[in-house]
Amino acid sequence: MSLVLASPAFGHQQFIPSTYTCEGSNISPPLVWAPPPSACKSIVLIVDDPDAPDPAAPKMTFVHWILYNLPPVAGQLVEGISDDQLPKGTRVGINDRQVARYTGPCPPIGTHRYFHKLYALDITLPEMGNVTKPELLEAMQGHILAQSELIGLYIRKTTG
């Protein structure tokens, strides 16, 4: 079974508006998803860039945002959502800028792909504090009921 994840701000494999990047307001884009399977207990969102630092020679996957324990009934995240606006029970993990919040695309060179990955889990995860992506993926093993992916593109217009 799969989920459907979308954004009213950009389509799959389309360019992310600069508002959601370091060249704009650096706020999170609006995201919406269809109801998860009935056995779902929580939702996880991971936003990352597998093209860092250079799409021609990627060396790492850069993590931009981690949310876990989103309630299954949430269905959306509004544009520029702040921690205090997140659905009750939602936890924020640590990204590769070493902060527990959204940080938008800011590629140093070339067009990068930004994967917005949504997972429906059959459990509510324990409180994991400043969890990283590898730690979260390990905790999710064997608990993924469905998943979806929305890929946005971005190329930086200015450098420096």
C-alpha positions as YAML, in Angstrom:
chain: A
units: angstrom
residues:
- id: 1
  name: MET
  ca: [0.00, 0.00, 0.00]
- id: 2
  name: SER
  ca: [1.28, 3.50, -0.76]
- id: 3
  name: LEU
  ca: [0.60, 7.02, 0.40]
- id: 4
  name: VAL
  ca: [0.17, 10.06, -1.80]
- id: 5
  name: LEU
  ca: [2.24, 13.12, -0.84]
- id: 6
  name: ALA
  ca: [1.88, 16.44, -2.66]
- id: 7
  name: SER
  ca: [2.49, 20.15, -2.29]
- id: 8
  name: PRO
  ca: [0.31, 22.98, -3.58]
- id: 9
  name: ALA
  ca: [3.56, 24.96, -4.02]
- id: 10
  name: PHE
  ca: [5.32, 22.63, -6.51]
- id: 11
  name: GLY
  ca: [4.68, 19.43, -8.41]
- id: 12
  name: HIS
  ca: [6.61, 16.17, -8.42]
- id: 13
  name: GLN
  ca: [9.95, 16.65, -10.24]
- id: 14
  name: GLN
  ca: [9.20, 20.39, -10.54]
- id: 15
  name: PHE
  ca: [11.15, 23.38, -9.20]
- id: 16
  name: ILE
  ca: [10.65, 24.47, -5.61]
- id: 17
  name: PRO
  ca: [9.79, 28.19, -5.35]
- id: 18
  name: SER
  ca: [12.62, 30.24, -3.84]
- id: 19
  name: THR
  ca: [10.39, 31.22, -0.87]
- id: 20
  name: TYR
  ca: [11.20, 27.81, 0.63]
- id: 21
  name: THR
  ca: [14.98, 28.16, 0.16]
- id: 22
  name: CYS
  ca: [17.94, 30.10, 1.52]
- id: 23
  name: GLU
  ca: [17.35, 32.65, -1.25]
- id: 24
  name: GLY
  ca: [13.85, 33.38, 0.04]
- id: 25
  name: SER
  ca: [12.16, 33.17, 3.43]
- id: 26
  name: ASN
  ca: [13.62, 29.70, 4.13]
- id: 27
  name: ILE
  ca: [10.25, 28.46, 5.37]
- id: 28
  name: SER
  ca: [8.84, 24.97, 4.95]
- id: 29
  name: PRO
  ca: [6.57, 24.36, 1.96]
- id: 30
  name: PRO
  ca: [2.97, 23.32, 2.43]
- id: 31
  name: LEU
  ca: [2.55, 19.54, 2.22]
- id: 32
  name: VAL
  ca: [-0.61, 17.44, 2.01]
- id: 33
  name: TRP
  ca: [-1.18, 13.69, 2.01]
- id: 34
  name: ALA
  ca: [-3.99, 11.22, 1.63]
- id: 35
  name: PRO
  ca: [-5.18, 9.26, 4.68]
- id: 36
  name: PRO
  ca: [-2.70, 6.54, 5.65]
- id: 37
  name: PRO
  ca: [-3.65, 2.87, 6.11]
- id: 38
  name: SER
  ca: [-6.07, 2.27, 9.01]
- id: 39
  name: ALA
  ca: [-3.38, 0.46, 11.04]
- id: 40
  name: CYS
  ca: [-1.16, 3.58, 10.99]
- id: 41
  name: LYS
  ca: [-0.17, 4.88, 14.43]
- id: 42
  name: SER
  ca: [2.22, 7.66, 13.35]
- id: 43
  name: ILE
  ca: [3.71, 9.46, 10.36]
- id: 44
  name: VAL
  ca: [7.37, 10.33, 9.68]
- id: 45
  name: LEU
  ca: [8.60, 13.02, 7.28]
- id: 46
  name: ILE
  ca: [12.21, 13.22, 6.12]
- id: 47
  name: VAL
  ca: [13.40, 15.84, 3.64]
- id: 48
  name: ASP
  ca: [16.86, 15.29, 2.18]
- id: 49
  name: ASP
  ca: [19.12, 16.03, -0.77]
- id: 50
  name: PRO
  ca: [21.10, 13.07, -2.19]
- id: 51
  name: ASP
  ca: [23.03, 15.35, -4.57]
- id: 52
  name: ALA
  ca: [25.24, 17.17, -2.03]
- id: 53
  name: PRO
  ca: [27.43, 18.95, -2.55]
- id: 54
  name: ASP
  ca: [27.60, 18.63, -6.37]
- id: 55
  name: PRO
  ca: [25.06, 16.64, -8.42]
- id: 56
  name: ALA
  ca: [27.84, 15.69, -10.84]
- id: 57
  name: ALA
  ca: [29.81, 14.09, -7.99]
- id: 58
  name: PRO
  ca: [27.56, 13.63, -4.95]
- id: 59
  name: LYS
  ca: [29.35, 12.78, -1.72]
- id: 60
  name: MET
  ca: [26.52, 12.68, 0.81]
- id: 61
  name: THR
  ca: [22.80, 12.93, 1.40]
- id: 62
  name: PHE
  ca: [22.13, 16.20, 3.20]
- id: 63
  name: VAL
  ca: [19.17, 16.08, 5.62]
- id: 64
  name: HIS
  ca: [17.00, 19.23, 5.72]
- id: 65
  name: TRP
  ca: [14.09, 18.29, 7.99]
- id: 66
  name: ILE
  ca: [12.96, 15.41, 10.20]
- id: 67
  name: LEU
  ca: [9.54, 15.09, 11.80]
- id: 68
  name: TYR
  ca: [8.31, 11.98, 13.55]
- id: 69
  name: ASN
  ca: [5.22, 10.88, 15.48]
- id: 70
  name: LEU
  ca: [2.95, 13.05, 13.38]
- id: 71
  name: PRO
  ca: [-0.59, 11.86, 14.16]
- id: 72
  name: PRO
  ca: [-2.16, 9.79, 11.36]
- id: 73
  name: VAL
  ca: [-5.07, 12.24, 11.12]
- id: 74
  name: ALA
  ca: [-2.86, 15.28, 10.43]
- id: 75
  name: GLY
  ca: [-3.08, 15.13, 6.61]
- id: 76
  name: GLN
  ca: [-1.11, 18.31, 6.05]
- id: 77
  name: LEU
  ca: [1.56, 20.71, 7.15]
- id: 78
  name: VAL
  ca: [0.90, 24.37, 6.41]
- id: 79
  name: GLU
  ca: [3.45, 26.65, 4.78]
- id: 80
  name: GLY
  ca: [6.08, 27.91, 7.19]
- id: 81
  name: ILE
  ca: [4.85, 25.75, 10.05]
- id: 82
  name: SER
  ca: [6.62, 26.49, 13.33]
- id: 83
  name: ASP
  ca: [7.35, 23.96, 16.08]
- id: 84
  name: ASP
  ca: [4.49, 25.28, 18.22]
- id: 85
  name: GLN
  ca: [2.07, 24.81, 15.30]
- id: 86
  name: LEU
  ca: [2.99, 21.16, 14.70]
- id: 87
  name: PRO
  ca: [0.25, 18.65, 15.49]
- id: 88
  name: LYS
  ca: [0.27, 17.54, 19.14]
- id: 89
  name: GLY
  ca: [2.79, 14.75, 19.77]
- id: 90
  name: THR
  ca: [4.97, 15.56, 16.73]
- id: 91
  name: ARG
  ca: [8.70, 15.47, 17.41]
- id: 92
  name: VAL
  ca: [11.48, 17.20, 15.47]
- id: 93
  name: GLY
  ca: [14.79, 15.49, 14.69]
- id: 94
  name: ILE
  ca: [18.15, 17.09, 14.02]
- id: 95
  name: ASN
  ca: [19.14, 17.97, 10.45]
- id: 96
  name: ASP
  ca: [22.59, 18.20, 8.90]
- id: 97
  name: ARG
  ca: [22.90, 21.85, 9.90]
- id: 98
  name: GLN
  ca: [22.72, 20.46, 13.47]
- id: 99
  name: VAL
  ca: [19.42, 22.20, 14.22]
- id: 100
  name: ALA
  ca: [16.02, 20.73, 15.00]
- id: 101
  name: ARG
  ca: [13.97, 22.60, 12.39]
- id: 102
  name: TYR
  ca: [13.43, 22.98, 8.65]
- id: 103
  name: THR
  ca: [16.30, 24.40, 6.63]
- id: 104
  name: GLY
  ca: [15.56, 24.91, 2.97]
- id: 105
  name: PRO
  ca: [17.50, 24.15, -0.18]
- id: 106
  name: CYS
  ca: [20.75, 26.09, -0.60]
- id: 107
  name: PRO
  ca: [22.81, 24.09, -3.10]
- id: 108
  name: PRO
  ca: [26.34, 25.34, -3.78]
- id: 109
  name: ILE
  ca: [26.30, 24.21, -7.43]
- id: 110
  name: GLY
  ca: [23.94, 22.66, -9.97]
- id: 111
  name: THR
  ca: [20.35, 21.48, -9.83]
- id: 112
  name: HIS
  ca: [19.67, 19.36, -6.74]
- id: 113
  name: ARG
  ca: [16.79, 16.99, -5.98]
- id: 114
  name: TYR
  ca: [14.98, 17.36, -2.66]
- id: 115
  name: PHE
  ca: [13.20, 14.20, -1.56]
- id: 116
  name: HIS
  ca: [10.21, 14.71, 0.73]
- id: 117
  name: LYS
  ca: [9.64, 11.21, 2.11]
- id: 118
  name: LEU
  ca: [6.52, 10.33, 4.05]
- id: 119
  name: TYR
  ca: [6.19, 7.08, 6.00]
- id: 120
  name: ALA
  ca: [3.15, 5.56, 7.70]
- id: 121
  name: LEU
  ca: [4.22, 3.47, 10.71]
- id: 122
  name: ASP
  ca: [2.38, 0.82, 12.70]
- id: 123
  name: ILE
  ca: [3.81, 2.25, 15.95]
- id: 124
  name: THR
  ca: [4.31, 5.53, 17.73]
- id: 125
  name: LEU
  ca: [8.04, 5.90, 18.22]
- id: 126
  name: PRO
  ca: [9.54, 6.59, 21.65]
- id: 127
  name: GLU
  ca: [10.82, 10.08, 22.41]
- id: 128
  name: MET
  ca: [14.28, 10.14, 20.82]
- id: 129
  name: GLY
  ca: [15.38, 13.74, 21.44]
- id: 130
  name: ASN
  ca: [17.67, 15.12, 18.76]
- id: 131
  name: VAL
  ca: [17.37, 12.00, 16.63]
- id: 132
  name: THR
  ca: [19.32, 11.85, 13.37]
- id: 133
  name: LYS
  ca: [18.10, 10.31, 10.13]
- id: 134
  name: PRO
  ca: [20.12, 7.06, 10.53]
- id: 135
  name: GLU
  ca: [18.84, 6.60, 14.10]
- id: 136
  name: LEU
  ca: [15.27, 7.28, 13.01]
- id: 137
  name: LEU
  ca: [15.48, 4.88, 10.06]
- id: 138
  name: GLU
  ca: [16.78, 2.18, 12.40]
- id: 139
  name: ALA
  ca: [13.86, 2.74, 14.81]
- id: 140
  name: MET
  ca: [11.41, 2.55, 11.89]
- id: 141
  name: GLN
  ca: [12.70, -0.80, 10.58]
- id: 142
  name: GLY
  ca: [9.94, -3.37, 10.32]
- id: 143
  name: HIS
  ca: [7.22, -0.78, 11.08]
- id: 144
  name: ILE
  ca: [6.63, 0.88, 7.69]
- id: 145
  name: LEU
  ca: [3.10, 0.26, 6.41]
- id: 146
  name: ALA
  ca: [3.26, 2.63, 3.43]
- id: 147
  name: GLN
  ca: [5.44, 5.39, 2.05]
- id: 148
  name: SER
  ca: [5.43, 8.16, -0.51]
- id: 149
  name: GLU
  ca: [7.91, 10.53, -2.03]
- id: 150
  name: LEU
  ca: [7.65, 13.99, -3.53]
- id: 151
  name: ILE
  ca: [10.76, 15.24, -5.32]
- id: 152
  name: GLY
  ca: [11.33, 18.96, -5.78]
- id: 153
  name: LEU
  ca: [14.21, 20.50, -7.70]
- id: 154
  name: TYR
  ca: [16.24, 23.61, -6.99]
- id: 155
  name: ILE
  ca: [19.17, 25.48, -8.50]
- id: 156
  name: ARG
  ca: [20.59, 28.42, -6.64]
- id: 157
  name: LYS
  ca: [20.34, 31.69, -8.49]
- id: 158
  name: THR
  ca: [23.06, 33.45, -6.50]
- id: 159
  name: THR
  ca: [26.23, 32.13, -4.92]
- id: 160
  name: GLY
  ca: [28.40, 33.30, -2.12]
...
